[in-house]
Amino acid sequence: MPDLAVIVLAAGQGTRMKSSTPKVLHRLGGLPLIHHVLESARALDPQHLLVVVRHDRDTVAASVLEVAPHAQLVDQDDEPGTGRAVQQAVAALPDEFEGDVVVVSADVPFVDHGTLNALLDQHRSDQVEVTLLSAVVQDPTGYGRVIRKADDTVSKIVEQKDASADELEVAEINSGTYAFTVAALRTHLSFITSANSQNEKYLTDVVGLVTINGGTATAKTVDEPWRIEGVNDRAQLAAAARRLNDRIVRHWQLEGVTILDPQTTWIDRDVSLAADVEILPGTQLKGATVIETGAVVGPDTTLVDTEVGEGAIVKRTDATLAVIGAHANVGPFSFLRPGTILGADGKIGAFVETKNATIGEGSKVPHLSYIGDAEIGVGSNLGAGTITANYDGVEKHRTEVGSYVKMGSHNVYVAPVRIGDGAASGAGAVIRKDVPAGSLALSVAPQRTITGWTEAKRPGSPGAEAAKAARERESEGE
Ligand code: UD1
Ligand code: CA
């Protein structure tokens, strides 16, 4: 088998995105566009993986090295065009390299490993100079057109902006994915010019140069045209995202996940779902979120890098980097910030915000609370409206709550503070000092009641009238 080099083109500016983020770093299914392409490229197991960079070079390079640490970065100079990009990448290959070169564009995310493999297989068995991946599409606007010869081999590729009226009628498009012999690239790349409407060195011109000089170019046509759709602007990005999401949703449905409304359910590519998970409408599962069997998530829930245990219920919730235990109950309207760990059978209820907080097995924070920088043992119950005052304006402090604690409503725990096992507190307590195990903490002054106050101080008011009526009813009853 000849050696293989893969060149990923990622130096372009992505002008049509109108973005300060380089195009190839825009996300699709939670991953930068270029990661999709690098994954397919790496699966070919090439001896050389080269990535051509220029615009926002360092950011793109860092993202490449995240998933392809052994990739060789090639810096494109200020001559624009895909032809220039490949020329510089080929120059970076060792002189003794004599194999095939697969070229892929970082903005064509759905060309998978199987498709690349089939392209390379055909290229090698046909023994031609170049094989390009093409598709016949309904709307070829914007793509290079594949011009065939009478014998059905390819004669050349014409870019949309340089095409004649007849050529524009051609519905077969160039995907920007090719297999070349390195010899063909070395021979012809130095002859391409930027004498075209975009003043760029087109890689596509190599195809015409090969055939004019007696070589052969062929095309492998994909059966699923969407596989080679490029992403050049935000509308194409949204269309690609929808397409990928439809496939991901369908994949999980076939794996036994109930997804009630595929249209409003968005699942990132690296999410993992067990059988018999149920996803309700309006749910977004992002990053490396994992959901175990029997859990019901949604409606209107966003989980980012979050783990949901078996049989848990997570309703109208926003969670990031959180762990929700088996059979736990979260929501509605809960906000779980990074570092929230809820134990099995635990509860984080309505209008509760948590951050960097471990809430033990069976413990409950049911209503209207903020629990941050805290550790709560097992079987404890925090009253409605509990606040951990974790921030003194300068530093954050921790709150430690033991097990089987029963704290009253509307408590403030002024951190750093510890509440021992089996402790309790009254309503409205402000816990500034540690509460030893088994103690009851009360911090509110005893209630003082001044009878007859309303009638005396607010005479004639509706309250005073109501108080008077109540007093009269009471004395009649006596
Ligand atoms: C290119 C093809 C076109 C094909 C289409 C498929 C050329 C001349 N045209 O057009 O035939 O139908 O892809 O999607 O190749 N890049 C560089 N350096 C550059 C310019 C671009 O590395 O100087 C990279 C870009 O980052 C991008 C890829 O090459 O990943 C394609 O560039 P783009 O400008 O999007 O080409 P298209 O106009 O889409
Ligand atoms: Ca493109």
Short mmCIF file of C-alpha atoms and ligand atoms in Angstrom, two decimals:
data_model
loop_
_atom_site.label_atom_id
_atom_site.label_comp_id
_atom_site.label_asym_id
_atom_site.label_seq_id
_atom_site.Cartn_x
_atom_site.Cartn_y
_atom_site.Cartn_z
CA MET A 1 0.00 0.00 0.00
CA PRO A 2 1.45 3.41 -0.95
CA ASP A 3 2.04 5.89 1.87
CA LEU A 4 -0.68 8.39 2.62
CA ALA A 5 -0.71 12.06 3.53
CA VAL A 6 -3.87 13.97 4.41
CA ILE A 7 -3.99 17.74 4.00
CA VAL A 8 -6.73 19.64 5.82
CA LEU A 9 -7.37 23.12 4.44
CA ALA A 10 -8.15 25.55 7.24
CA ALA A 11 -6.36 28.77 6.35
CA GLY A 12 -9.23 30.65 4.77
CA GLN A 13 -10.80 33.63 6.45
CA GLY A 14 -14.37 32.49 6.13
CA THR A 15 -15.45 35.94 4.97
CA ARG A 16 -19.03 34.86 4.38
CA MET A 17 -19.50 33.98 8.08
CA LYS A 18 -18.97 37.68 8.96
CA SER A 19 -17.53 36.58 12.26
CA SER A 20 -14.63 37.37 14.56
CA THR A 21 -14.41 33.59 15.13
CA PRO A 22 -12.59 31.76 12.34
CA LYS A 23 -15.09 29.79 10.28
CA VAL A 24 -13.55 26.40 10.98
CA LEU A 25 -14.04 26.95 14.73
CA HIS A 26 -17.76 27.59 14.49
CA ARG A 27 -19.51 24.74 16.26
CA LEU A 28 -21.63 22.00 14.84
CA GLY A 29 -23.12 19.42 17.20
CA GLY A 30 -21.00 20.93 19.96
CA LEU A 31 -17.68 20.50 18.12
CA PRO A 32 -15.73 22.96 15.98
CA LEU A 33 -16.24 22.28 12.27
CA ILE A 34 -12.61 21.31 11.91
CA HIS A 35 -12.88 18.60 14.57
CA HIS A 36 -15.43 16.74 12.44
CA VAL A 37 -13.04 16.79 9.51
CA LEU A 38 -9.99 15.88 11.60
CA GLU A 39 -11.82 12.87 12.96
CA SER A 40 -12.48 11.50 9.47
CA ALA A 41 -8.94 12.38 8.38
CA ARG A 42 -7.33 10.65 11.34
CA ALA A 43 -9.42 7.52 10.79
CA LEU A 44 -7.53 7.04 7.48
CA ASP A 45 -4.44 6.56 9.65
CA PRO A 46 -2.15 8.59 7.36
CA GLN A 47 1.62 8.73 7.77
CA HIS A 48 1.36 12.51 7.52
CA LEU A 49 -1.50 14.70 8.68
CA LEU A 50 -0.98 18.32 7.67
CA VAL A 51 -3.26 21.20 8.52
CA VAL A 52 -2.86 24.46 6.63
CA VAL A 53 -3.54 27.51 8.81
CA ARG A 54 -3.34 31.26 8.45
CA HIS A 55 -6.34 33.28 9.63
CA ASP A 56 -6.45 33.41 13.42
CA ARG A 57 -3.60 30.98 13.20
CA ASP A 58 -2.92 30.37 16.89
CA THR A 59 -6.54 29.80 17.85
CA VAL A 60 -7.08 27.39 14.99
CA ALA A 61 -3.77 25.64 15.69
CA ALA A 62 -4.65 25.15 19.36
CA SER A 63 -8.01 23.66 18.44
CA VAL A 64 -6.38 21.30 15.93
CA LEU A 65 -3.80 20.06 18.44
CA GLU A 66 -6.55 19.36 20.99
CA VAL A 67 -7.82 16.46 18.91
CA ALA A 68 -4.86 15.76 16.62
CA PRO A 69 -1.71 16.30 18.71
CA HIS A 70 0.51 14.80 16.03
CA ALA A 71 -0.79 16.96 13.19
CA GLN A 72 1.79 19.03 11.37
CA LEU A 73 0.78 22.67 11.04
CA VAL A 74 1.64 24.39 7.79
CA ASP A 75 1.52 28.17 7.69
CA GLN A 76 0.13 29.55 4.46
CA ASP A 77 1.75 32.78 3.28
CA ASP A 78 -0.14 35.77 1.95
CA GLU A 79 -0.85 34.26 -1.46
CA PRO A 80 -4.50 33.28 -1.28
CA GLY A 81 -6.26 30.21 -2.58
CA THR A 82 -6.72 26.50 -1.97
CA GLY A 83 -4.03 25.81 -4.57
CA ARG A 84 -1.47 27.85 -2.68
CA ALA A 85 -2.49 26.11 0.56
CA VAL A 86 -1.88 22.65 -0.91
CA GLN A 87 1.31 23.78 -2.61
CA GLN A 88 2.76 24.80 0.74
CA ALA A 89 1.57 21.63 2.44
CA VAL A 90 3.14 19.43 -0.25
CA ALA A 91 6.37 21.35 0.14
CA ALA A 92 6.29 20.45 3.83
CA LEU A 93 6.18 16.73 3.05
CA PRO A 94 9.51 14.90 3.03
CA ASP A 95 11.12 14.76 -0.43
CA GLU A 96 11.12 10.98 -0.34
CA PHE A 97 7.34 10.80 0.19
CA GLU A 98 5.93 9.02 -2.85
CA GLY A 99 2.38 8.13 -1.88
CA ASP A 100 -1.15 9.49 -2.23
CA VAL A 101 -2.43 12.76 -0.89
CA VAL A 102 -6.01 13.18 0.30
CA VAL A 103 -7.11 16.81 0.50
CA VAL A 104 -10.12 17.77 2.62
CA SER A 105 -11.64 21.14 3.48
CA ALA A 106 -12.21 21.98 7.12
CA ASP A 107 -15.59 23.47 6.18
CA VAL A 108 -17.06 20.26 4.75
CA PRO A 109 -17.95 18.46 7.97
CA PHE A 110 -19.99 15.43 6.86
CA VAL A 111 -17.41 13.65 4.73
CA ASP A 112 -16.94 10.65 6.99
CA HIS A 113 -14.22 8.07 7.22
CA GLY A 114 -16.12 5.56 5.06
CA THR A 115 -16.54 8.11 2.28
CA LEU A 116 -12.84 9.04 2.36
CA ASN A 117 -11.88 5.39 2.34
CA ALA A 118 -14.07 4.66 -0.66
CA LEU A 119 -12.57 7.65 -2.48
CA LEU A 120 -9.04 6.48 -1.80
CA ASP A 121 -9.88 2.88 -2.77
CA GLN A 122 -11.28 3.98 -6.11
CA HIS A 123 -8.32 6.29 -6.69
CA ARG A 124 -5.86 3.49 -6.04
CA SER A 125 -7.65 0.84 -8.06
CA ASP A 126 -8.18 3.22 -11.04
CA GLN A 127 -4.51 4.25 -10.83
CA VAL A 128 -5.29 7.80 -11.91
CA GLU A 129 -3.61 11.09 -11.05
CA VAL A 130 -6.62 12.55 -9.29
CA THR A 131 -9.99 11.37 -8.03
CA LEU A 132 -12.37 13.94 -6.67
CA LEU A 133 -15.45 13.47 -4.57
CA SER A 134 -18.53 14.88 -6.27
CA ALA A 135 -22.30 14.89 -5.97
CA VAL A 136 -25.24 15.73 -8.14
CA VAL A 137 -27.32 18.29 -6.28
CA GLN A 138 -30.57 20.19 -6.75
CA ASP A 139 -28.97 23.58 -6.25
CA PRO A 140 -25.29 23.74 -7.26
CA THR A 141 -25.02 27.50 -6.60
CA GLY A 142 -21.69 28.51 -5.12
CA TYR A 143 -19.85 25.27 -5.79
CA GLY A 144 -17.26 24.41 -8.41
CA ARG A 145 -18.85 22.43 -11.28
CA VAL A 146 -17.42 19.12 -12.47
CA ILE A 147 -17.00 19.16 -16.25
CA ARG A 148 -16.88 15.63 -17.66
CA LYS A 149 -15.42 14.36 -20.92
CA ALA A 150 -17.33 12.20 -23.37
CA ASP A 151 -15.67 9.12 -21.85
CA ASP A 152 -17.07 10.16 -18.46
CA THR A 153 -13.72 10.95 -16.90
CA VAL A 154 -13.34 14.48 -15.59
CA SER A 155 -11.95 17.19 -17.83
CA LYS A 156 -11.82 20.09 -15.34
CA ILE A 157 -13.50 21.96 -12.54
CA VAL A 158 -14.91 25.43 -13.07
CA GLU A 159 -15.62 27.70 -10.13
CA GLN A 160 -19.08 29.28 -9.94
CA LYS A 161 -17.62 32.76 -10.39
CA ASP A 162 -15.69 31.75 -13.52
CA ALA A 163 -18.30 29.50 -15.12
CA SER A 164 -20.04 30.11 -18.45
CA ALA A 165 -23.82 29.96 -18.68
CA ASP A 166 -23.62 26.37 -19.94
CA GLU A 167 -21.25 25.34 -17.18
CA LEU A 168 -23.55 26.85 -14.57
CA GLU A 169 -26.23 24.40 -15.73
CA VAL A 170 -24.08 21.46 -14.56
CA ALA A 171 -25.54 19.95 -11.42
CA GLU A 172 -22.50 17.89 -10.47
CA ILE A 173 -20.43 19.75 -7.89
CA ASN A 174 -16.93 19.46 -6.52
CA SER A 175 -16.88 18.65 -2.80
CA GLY A 176 -13.41 20.06 -2.18
CA THR A 177 -12.30 16.54 -1.24
CA TYR A 178 -9.75 14.80 -3.44
CA ALA A 179 -7.22 11.99 -3.70
CA PHE A 180 -4.09 12.89 -5.69
CA THR A 181 -0.84 11.14 -6.39
CA VAL A 182 1.82 13.32 -4.84
CA ALA A 183 3.59 13.23 -8.20
CA ALA A 184 0.64 14.95 -9.92
CA LEU A 185 0.60 17.68 -7.26
CA ARG A 186 4.34 18.20 -7.45
CA THR A 187 4.20 18.44 -11.24
CA HIS A 188 1.21 20.74 -11.68
CA LEU A 189 0.86 22.97 -8.60
CA SER A 190 3.70 25.23 -9.71
CA PHE A 191 1.82 26.01 -12.93
CA ILE A 192 -1.42 27.29 -11.45
CA THR A 193 -1.91 31.03 -11.51
CA SER A 194 -4.35 33.44 -9.97
CA ALA A 195 -5.70 34.59 -13.32
CA ASN A 196 -9.34 34.15 -12.35
CA SER A 197 -12.22 36.19 -11.01
CA GLN A 198 -11.14 35.76 -7.39
CA ASN A 199 -7.41 36.36 -7.99
CA GLU A 200 -6.63 33.18 -6.07
CA LYS A 201 -4.62 30.10 -6.84
CA TYR A 202 -7.31 27.45 -7.21
CA LEU A 203 -6.51 23.88 -6.27
CA THR A 204 -9.26 22.93 -8.69
CA ASP A 205 -7.05 24.07 -11.59
CA VAL A 206 -4.78 21.07 -10.95
CA VAL A 207 -7.53 18.84 -12.33
CA GLY A 208 -7.54 20.61 -15.69
CA LEU A 209 -3.74 20.66 -15.80
CA VAL A 210 -3.62 16.90 -15.18
CA THR A 211 -5.96 16.13 -18.06
CA ILE A 212 -4.44 18.61 -20.53
CA ASN A 213 -1.09 16.96 -19.92
CA GLY A 214 -2.33 13.48 -20.70
CA GLY A 215 -3.17 12.35 -17.19
CA THR A 216 -6.54 11.12 -15.97
CA ALA A 217 -8.97 12.62 -13.48
CA THR A 218 -12.07 10.78 -12.32
CA ALA A 219 -14.83 11.51 -9.87
CA LYS A 220 -16.42 9.41 -7.18
CA THR A 221 -20.01 10.52 -6.86
CA VAL A 222 -21.59 10.19 -3.44
CA ASP A 223 -25.15 8.88 -3.21
CA GLU A 224 -26.06 11.18 -0.34
CA PRO A 225 -25.38 14.73 -1.62
CA TRP A 226 -25.73 16.24 1.87
CA ARG A 227 -22.52 14.50 2.87
CA ILE A 228 -20.48 16.98 0.90
CA GLU A 229 -22.34 20.19 1.73
CA GLY A 230 -19.94 22.95 2.66
CA VAL A 231 -20.47 25.51 5.42
CA ASN A 232 -19.69 29.02 4.22
CA ASP A 233 -22.26 31.20 5.95
CA ARG A 234 -24.56 31.10 8.97
CA ALA A 235 -27.52 29.83 7.01
CA GLN A 236 -25.51 26.83 5.82
CA LEU A 237 -24.24 26.34 9.37
CA ALA A 238 -27.81 26.22 10.69
CA ALA A 239 -28.85 23.82 7.94
CA ALA A 240 -25.89 21.56 8.73
CA ALA A 241 -26.69 21.71 12.45
CA ARG A 242 -30.30 20.68 11.77
CA ARG A 243 -29.16 17.84 9.56
CA LEU A 244 -26.66 16.55 12.10
CA ASN A 245 -29.21 16.87 14.90
CA ASP A 246 -31.81 14.90 12.94
CA ARG A 247 -29.28 12.11 12.53
CA ILE A 248 -28.25 12.16 16.18
CA VAL A 249 -31.87 12.14 17.37
CA ARG A 250 -32.69 9.25 15.07
CA HIS A 251 -29.61 7.36 16.24
CA TRP A 252 -30.70 7.58 19.89
CA GLN A 253 -34.29 6.75 19.04
CA LEU A 254 -33.06 3.53 17.43
CA GLU A 255 -31.01 2.88 20.57
CA GLY A 256 -34.20 2.92 22.64
CA VAL A 257 -34.45 6.53 23.78
CA THR A 258 -37.87 8.17 23.73
CA ILE A 259 -37.57 11.60 22.11
CA LEU A 260 -40.98 13.16 21.98
CA ASP A 261 -40.18 16.14 19.79
CA PRO A 262 -37.11 15.82 17.53
CA GLN A 263 -37.65 19.36 16.23
CA THR A 264 -37.05 21.02 19.61
CA THR A 265 -34.57 18.54 21.02
CA TRP A 266 -30.90 19.31 20.36
CA ILE A 267 -28.28 16.74 21.18
CA ASP A 268 -24.56 17.32 20.80
CA ARG A 269 -22.47 14.69 19.12
CA ASP A 270 -20.60 13.55 22.22
CA VAL A 271 -23.69 13.08 24.40
CA SER A 272 -24.43 9.57 25.59
CA LEU A 273 -27.90 8.25 26.39
CA ALA A 274 -28.99 4.89 27.79
CA ALA A 275 -32.00 2.92 26.63
CA ASP A 276 -35.32 3.96 28.15
CA VAL A 277 -34.24 7.50 28.76
CA GLU A 278 -37.09 9.89 27.98
CA ILE A 279 -36.40 13.34 26.56
CA LEU A 280 -39.25 15.84 26.62
CA PRO A 281 -39.64 18.82 24.24
CA GLY A 282 -37.39 21.86 24.33
CA THR A 283 -34.37 20.04 25.70
CA GLN A 284 -30.73 20.71 24.78
CA LEU A 285 -28.12 18.14 25.75
CA LYS A 286 -24.65 19.54 25.26
CA GLY A 287 -21.02 18.61 25.54
CA ALA A 288 -20.28 15.30 27.18
CA THR A 289 -23.63 14.95 28.95
CA VAL A 290 -24.45 11.38 29.99
CA ILE A 291 -27.94 10.19 30.94
CA GLU A 292 -28.59 6.80 32.52
CA THR A 293 -31.51 4.51 31.91
CA GLY A 294 -35.00 5.45 33.01
CA ALA A 295 -34.20 9.12 33.56
CA VAL A 296 -36.76 11.64 32.32
CA VAL A 297 -35.28 14.95 31.18
CA GLY A 298 -37.26 18.00 30.15
CA PRO A 299 -39.30 19.77 29.09
CA ASP A 300 -37.27 22.94 28.51
CA THR A 301 -34.03 21.74 30.03
CA THR A 302 -30.44 22.51 29.09
CA LEU A 303 -27.72 20.19 30.35
CA VAL A 304 -24.06 20.91 29.61
CA ASP A 305 -21.43 18.30 30.50
CA THR A 306 -23.83 16.92 33.09
CA GLU A 307 -24.37 13.39 34.36
CA VAL A 308 -27.88 12.23 35.16
CA GLY A 309 -28.30 9.00 37.12
CA GLU A 310 -30.69 6.15 36.57
CA GLY A 311 -34.34 7.04 37.00
CA ALA A 312 -33.71 10.68 37.87
CA ILE A 313 -36.26 13.34 36.95
CA VAL A 314 -34.92 16.67 35.68
CA LYS A 315 -37.59 19.18 34.77
CA ARG A 316 -37.18 22.74 33.37
CA THR A 317 -33.60 22.92 34.55
CA ASP A 318 -30.35 24.55 33.46
CA ALA A 319 -27.28 22.58 34.57
CA THR A 320 -23.60 22.78 33.72
CA LEU A 321 -20.89 20.39 34.93
CA ALA A 322 -23.28 18.88 37.45
CA VAL A 323 -23.85 15.33 38.63
CA ILE A 324 -27.42 14.30 39.42
CA GLY A 325 -27.71 11.03 41.32
CA ALA A 326 -29.95 8.06 40.62
CA HIS A 327 -33.64 8.68 41.27
CA ALA A 328 -32.93 12.25 42.28
CA ASN A 329 -35.45 14.94 41.49
CA VAL A 330 -34.49 18.31 40.04
CA GLY A 331 -36.65 21.23 39.02
CA PRO A 332 -38.75 22.89 37.88
CA PHE A 333 -36.75 26.11 37.44
CA SER A 334 -33.52 24.93 39.01
CA PHE A 335 -30.10 26.33 38.15
CA LEU A 336 -27.24 23.90 38.74
CA ARG A 337 -23.89 25.58 38.23
CA PRO A 338 -20.54 23.83 37.92
CA GLY A 339 -19.55 21.55 40.76
CA THR A 340 -23.05 20.63 41.86
CA ILE A 341 -23.22 17.00 42.95
CA LEU A 342 -26.62 15.76 44.02
CA GLY A 343 -26.71 12.32 45.64
CA ALA A 344 -29.11 9.49 44.89
CA ASP A 345 -32.73 10.23 45.85
CA GLY A 346 -31.80 13.84 46.56
CA LYS A 347 -33.83 16.85 45.57
CA ILE A 348 -33.08 20.29 44.21
CA GLY A 349 -36.42 21.97 43.87
CA ALA A 350 -38.08 25.02 42.39
CA PHE A 351 -36.10 28.26 42.13
CA VAL A 352 -32.99 26.78 43.69
CA GLU A 353 -29.50 27.77 42.53
CA THR A 354 -26.53 25.61 43.45
CA LYS A 355 -22.81 25.94 42.78
CA ASN A 356 -19.82 23.93 43.90
CA ALA A 357 -22.09 22.08 46.29
CA THR A 358 -22.28 18.43 47.27
CA ILE A 359 -25.72 17.45 48.45
CA GLY A 360 -25.68 13.95 49.93
CA GLU A 361 -27.92 10.97 49.33
CA GLY A 362 -31.54 11.67 50.10
CA SER A 363 -30.88 15.28 51.11
CA LYS A 364 -33.27 17.93 49.92
CA VAL A 365 -33.10 21.60 49.04
CA PRO A 366 -36.69 21.86 47.94
CA HIS A 367 -37.53 25.56 47.49
CA LEU A 368 -36.18 29.03 46.73
CA SER A 369 -32.57 28.63 47.86
CA TYR A 370 -28.98 29.46 46.99
CA ILE A 371 -26.49 26.78 48.00
CA GLY A 372 -22.92 27.60 47.02
CA ASP A 373 -19.54 26.28 48.21
CA ALA A 374 -21.31 23.83 50.49
CA GLU A 375 -21.25 20.24 51.54
CA ILE A 376 -24.41 18.64 52.87
CA GLY A 377 -24.47 15.13 54.34
CA VAL A 378 -27.16 12.49 53.80
CA GLY A 379 -30.84 12.66 54.67
CA SER A 380 -30.83 16.37 55.51
CA ASN A 381 -33.55 18.86 54.69
CA LEU A 382 -32.95 22.55 54.24
CA GLY A 383 -35.97 24.81 54.67
CA ALA A 384 -37.49 26.98 51.97
CA GLY A 385 -35.49 30.10 51.26
CA THR A 386 -32.16 28.87 52.63
CA ILE A 387 -29.17 30.97 51.57
CA THR A 388 -25.51 30.15 52.02
CA ALA A 389 -23.85 33.54 52.39
CA ASN A 390 -20.60 32.28 50.94
CA TYR A 391 -19.01 35.54 49.88
CA ASP A 392 -17.81 38.19 52.30
CA GLY A 393 -17.05 40.61 49.52
CA VAL A 394 -13.45 39.45 49.30
CA GLU A 395 -13.31 35.68 49.61
CA LYS A 396 -15.61 32.70 49.23
CA HIS A 397 -16.13 30.47 52.27
CA ARG A 398 -17.56 27.00 52.75
CA THR A 399 -20.62 25.82 54.56
CA GLU A 400 -20.68 22.31 55.97
CA VAL A 401 -23.96 20.73 56.90
CA GLY A 402 -24.03 17.26 58.47
CA SER A 403 -26.41 14.37 57.98
CA TYR A 404 -30.06 14.11 59.07
CA VAL A 405 -30.15 17.82 59.73
CA LYS A 406 -33.53 19.60 59.69
CA MET A 407 -33.10 23.29 59.17
CA GLY A 408 -35.88 25.85 59.27
CA SER A 409 -37.19 28.08 56.51
CA HIS A 410 -35.53 31.31 55.50
CA ASN A 411 -32.19 30.58 57.12
CA VAL A 412 -28.94 32.29 56.19
CA TYR A 413 -25.75 30.30 56.79
CA VAL A 414 -22.98 32.85 57.07
CA ALA A 415 -19.90 30.96 55.90
CA PRO A 416 -17.51 29.68 57.02
CA VAL A 417 -19.86 27.74 59.25
CA ARG A 418 -20.56 24.13 60.26
CA ILE A 419 -23.82 22.52 61.21
CA GLY A 420 -23.40 19.17 62.93
CA ASP A 421 -25.26 15.90 62.33
CA GLY A 422 -28.84 15.79 63.48
CA ALA A 423 -28.93 19.54 64.21
CA ALA A 424 -31.98 21.73 63.65
CA SER A 425 -32.84 25.40 63.42
CA GLY A 426 -35.82 27.66 63.71
CA ALA A 427 -37.37 29.71 60.94
CA GLY A 428 -35.51 32.83 59.96
CA ALA A 429 -32.28 31.87 61.74
CA VAL A 430 -29.07 33.58 60.73
CA ILE A 431 -26.44 30.93 61.46
CA ARG A 432 -23.19 32.77 62.13
CA LYS A 433 -21.71 30.30 64.60
CA ASP A 434 -21.17 26.57 64.27
CA VAL A 435 -24.10 24.47 65.40
CA PRO A 436 -22.93 21.35 67.25
CA ALA A 437 -24.45 17.97 66.40
CA GLY A 438 -27.94 17.47 67.74
CA SER A 439 -28.47 21.13 68.75
CA LEU A 440 -31.31 23.47 67.90
CA ALA A 441 -30.16 26.89 66.70
CA LEU A 442 -32.40 29.91 67.11
CA SER A 443 -31.18 33.36 66.29
CA VAL A 444 -34.32 35.39 65.92
CA ALA A 445 -35.46 37.50 68.91
CA PRO A 446 -38.65 36.23 70.60
CA GLN A 447 -41.80 37.60 69.01
CA ARG A 448 -43.44 40.55 70.78
CA THR A 449 -47.18 41.01 70.22
CA ILE A 450 -48.91 44.32 70.99
CA THR A 451 -52.62 43.60 71.14
CA GLY A 452 -55.08 46.14 69.75
CA TRP A 453 -52.30 47.96 67.85
CA THR A 454 -54.11 48.32 64.51
CA GLU A 455 -57.34 49.70 65.95
CA ALA A 456 -55.36 52.10 68.16
CA LYS A 457 -52.80 53.29 65.63
CA ARG A 458 -54.66 52.97 62.32
CA PRO A 459 -58.21 53.84 63.24
CA GLY A 460 -60.70 53.72 60.37
CA SER A 461 -58.39 51.74 58.10
CA PRO A 462 -59.77 48.56 56.45
CA GLY A 463 -57.39 46.58 58.69
CA ALA A 464 -58.73 48.29 61.80
CA GLU A 465 -62.33 47.64 60.67
CA ALA A 466 -61.54 43.97 60.02
CA ALA A 467 -59.79 43.70 63.40
CA LYS A 468 -62.77 45.26 65.11
CA ALA A 469 -65.19 42.88 63.41
CA ALA A 470 -63.02 39.93 64.40
CA ARG A 471 -62.91 41.14 68.02
CA GLU A 472 -66.70 41.54 68.10
CA ARG A 473 -67.25 38.07 66.61
CA GLU A 474 -64.94 36.63 69.21
CA SER A 475 -66.73 38.34 72.14
CA GLU A 476 -70.16 37.28 70.76
CA GLY A 477 -68.94 33.72 70.64
CA GLU A 478 -67.97 33.89 74.32
C1 UD1 B 1 -14.04 25.26 -2.80
C2 UD1 B 1 -13.70 24.77 -4.19
C3 UD1 B 1 -14.99 24.47 -4.94
C4 UD1 B 1 -15.81 23.47 -4.18
C5 UD1 B 1 -16.04 23.93 -2.73
C6 UD1 B 1 -16.66 22.80 -1.94
C7 UD1 B 1 -11.61 25.88 -4.84
C8 UD1 B 1 -11.01 26.96 -5.66
N1 UD1 B 1 -12.94 25.77 -4.88
O1 UD1 B 1 -14.73 26.49 -2.93
O2 UD1 B 1 -14.70 23.95 -6.23
O3 UD1 B 1 -17.06 23.27 -4.80
O4 UD1 B 1 -14.79 24.28 -2.10
O5 UD1 B 1 -17.01 23.17 -0.66
O6 UD1 B 1 -10.89 25.15 -4.20
N2 UD1 B 1 -8.56 27.68 2.31
C9 UD1 B 1 -7.21 27.71 2.63
N3 UD1 B 1 -6.44 28.70 2.08
C10 UD1 B 1 -6.96 29.62 1.23
C11 UD1 B 1 -8.32 29.57 0.90
C12 UD1 B 1 -9.10 28.58 1.45
O7 UD1 B 1 -6.73 26.89 3.41
O8 UD1 B 1 -6.20 30.48 0.78
C13 UD1 B 1 -9.40 26.64 2.94
C14 UD1 B 1 -10.59 27.23 3.67
O9 UD1 B 1 -10.27 27.46 5.04
C15 UD1 B 1 -11.65 26.15 3.50
C16 UD1 B 1 -11.27 25.46 2.21
O10 UD1 B 1 -9.93 25.83 1.93
O11 UD1 B 1 -11.61 25.22 4.57
C17 UD1 B 1 -12.17 25.87 1.05
O12 UD1 B 1 -12.10 27.26 0.88
P1 UD1 B 1 -13.37 28.13 0.48
O13 UD1 B 1 -12.93 29.52 0.32
O14 UD1 B 1 -14.49 27.85 1.39
O15 UD1 B 1 -13.68 27.52 -0.96
P2 UD1 B 1 -15.06 27.49 -1.72
O16 UD1 B 1 -15.33 28.81 -2.31
O17 UD1 B 1 -16.11 26.90 -0.85
CA CA B 2 -16.19 26.35 1.27
#
